[in-house]
Amino acid sequence: MKDNILKGLIRRRLLRVLLTLSMVVALIPMNTMTAYAADTTIPIVEVSGIDAPVTGEALDTEGVCTTTGISTTTPSVIWKVGDDEKTGTAEASTTYTAYVTLGIESGYRVSAASGTSINGNAATITERNTNYVIISYTFPETETSGPKVITSGTTTINTSGDYILNNDVSGHIVVTNNAVASIDLNGHVLTSDSSSSVVTVNSGSQLTINDSNPTAEHKYVVGSDSIWRLNDTAEGGTSLGDIESIPVADDVIIIPGGAITGGDKTTGSHGEGAGIYNAGTIIMNGGGIIGNKSHAGNCYGGGVQNNGTFTMNGGVIAGNTAGTGGGVNNPKSFNMTGGKIIGNTAGMGGGVNNDSSSFTVTGGEITYNVGGYGSGGGIRCVYPSSAKVTVGGTAKISNNRNINGATNVTNNVLLANSIKISVKSGFNGLVGVTAGANYVFTNTNDGNYSDYFFSDDSAYYVNNESNNALKLLSHVHNWN
């Protein structure tokens, strides 16, 4: 009898278990029960056409997928370095991982056993569900030969090499330790983050300034203090090449290319070089030095303080201000073959102040600059007598002014103390001269160049002397 009772208990417990299982099964949707049985497993997901990162080149943003069962045929590529997402240009010595998200068609599935590849290399499934799968592949580290990227803060360049701006940057650069370097502004702006010079080139070092994206445009608004300040959201504007008078407060100027800007030099006994302080060698091929102010002590060189060798082949120096040398203060050697020096202001030497030094200009323009109490709207060259100015090629120095109180007169190249302009053979530019009556303002020339010079003061005219030197003479009026 005990056996019959035990058997009955076992039968009742089995019935309860079977009943419970039947209830659970009843709660499961039929499509879920049949989905995996009906879905076809994709054996391998293959993505191709993603360019490997190359230093200095744009990161590829799209791949190709022709795998049956995958709905995304041209998937987007997300690049990461560690956990940080990256866009733009690939940096040197950097390991990038590509992440690709792919949609899965109805009736197919990607299982844990499915293979994946990117460009024929085994990839990793980083996430998957019934609707999509994310796969990734880490590419080899980029080469070190490309330009290094300038980032915010202080960049100290103490080894030779090439550098680039991939974005607008707030910071400053110091070139030292006899480094020979180049910087590509790449259409971006380097804005000062301190009271020191935006760029400093120490003795024995060299910096070449290039701009590989000269069509990128930036806007600058002229302040009441004559400084051109970056403001890309300003409305309207006049292109730099369309300026026909000295810009005034609230004017908006549109300038192509990248720039070194926002320097506000308040340190040092002379506040030298708000934009660039150069004690070595600078070669400027493009870009701009715009909207910098030197205002400490005697405040020299709003745009550039040149205590070394400066060659300007292109680009623009504009909207800078200082006590002496608004655009460039040059006590050493400055050679200008192209570009523009425009819209700078200073008490002495609005465009260029040239003291104890050599300034040769054979191309480009120096125009619409303003000098003040010490005059020299375009170029001031008055002391000492050893200072030299040489012109040649198609150099144009005109439309500069001296504005000081009620005084507002044309003042292009101010000369004094018997300083003369040397004229290179074949010169066919245009230069205005400010000096006194009977002032011989050029050395002996190889021909008559009087047609390429004019007196800033209408009381004088340019006369070609017997030795082909040029002299300012007073107009003689015959009233009979």
Coordinates of C-alpha atoms in Angstrom, one line a residue, residues 354 359 379 381-382 385 387-392 397 412-424 427 429-445 447-457 459-474:
N354 CA 63.1 100.7 -40.8
F359 CA 64.7 96.8 -46.2
I379 CA 57.7 103.2 -44.4
C381 CA 63.4 105.4 -42.6
V382 CA 64.9 108.4 -40.9
S385 CA 72.1 107.5 -42.0
A387 CA 69.6 102.6 -42.8
K388 CA 68.9 101.4 -46.3
V389 CA 65.8 101.1 -48.4
T390 CA 65.9 99.3 -51.8
V391 CA 63.1 99.1 -54.3
G392 CA 62.8 97.0 -57.5
I397 CA 54.1 101.9 -51.9
N412 CA 54.3 106.8 -48.1
V413 CA 58.1 106.6 -47.6
L414 CA 59.4 109.1 -45.1
L415 CA 63.2 109.9 -45.5
A416 CA 65.5 112.1 -43.5
N417 CA 69.2 112.4 -42.6
S418 CA 70.4 112.0 -46.2
I419 CA 69.1 108.4 -46.4
K420 CA 68.5 107.4 -50.0
I421 CA 66.5 104.8 -51.8
S422 CA 68.5 102.4 -54.0
V423 CA 66.7 101.5 -57.2
K424 CA 67.2 98.1 -58.8
F427 CA 62.1 98.9 -61.6
G429 CA 56.5 99.9 -59.6
L430 CA 55.2 103.0 -57.9
V431 CA 56.5 104.7 -54.8
G432 CA 55.5 107.9 -53.0
V433 CA 58.2 109.9 -51.2
T434 CA 58.1 112.4 -48.3
A435 CA 61.1 114.6 -47.8
G436 CA 62.1 118.2 -47.8
A437 CA 62.8 120.5 -50.8
N438 CA 66.0 119.7 -52.8
Y439 CA 66.3 116.3 -51.1
V440 CA 68.1 113.8 -53.3
F441 CA 66.2 110.7 -52.4
T442 CA 67.8 108.0 -54.6
N443 CA 71.3 107.0 -55.4
T444 CA 72.7 107.2 -58.9
N445 CA 70.6 105.0 -61.2
G447 CA 68.4 105.1 -66.1
N448 CA 65.6 107.6 -65.6
Y449 CA 63.1 106.2 -63.1
S450 CA 61.3 109.5 -62.3
D451 CA 58.0 108.1 -63.8
Y452 CA 57.9 105.5 -61.0
F453 CA 58.2 107.9 -58.1
F454 CA 56.0 110.8 -56.9
S455 CA 56.2 113.4 -54.2
D456 CA 53.7 112.9 -51.4
D457 CA 53.7 116.7 -51.0
A459 CA 54.4 121.4 -53.5
Y460 CA 57.3 119.3 -54.9
Y461 CA 57.9 117.3 -58.0
V462 CA 60.4 114.5 -58.9
N463 CA 63.3 115.6 -61.0
N464 CA 65.8 113.3 -62.7
E465 CA 69.3 114.7 -62.2
S466 CA 72.2 114.5 -64.7
N467 CA 73.5 111.3 -63.0
N468 CA 70.0 109.8 -62.9
A469 CA 69.6 110.4 -59.2
L470 CA 66.1 111.6 -58.3
K471 CA 65.5 114.8 -56.4
L472 CA 62.5 116.6 -55.0
L473 CA 62.2 120.2 -56.3
S474 CA 59.7 122.9 -55.6

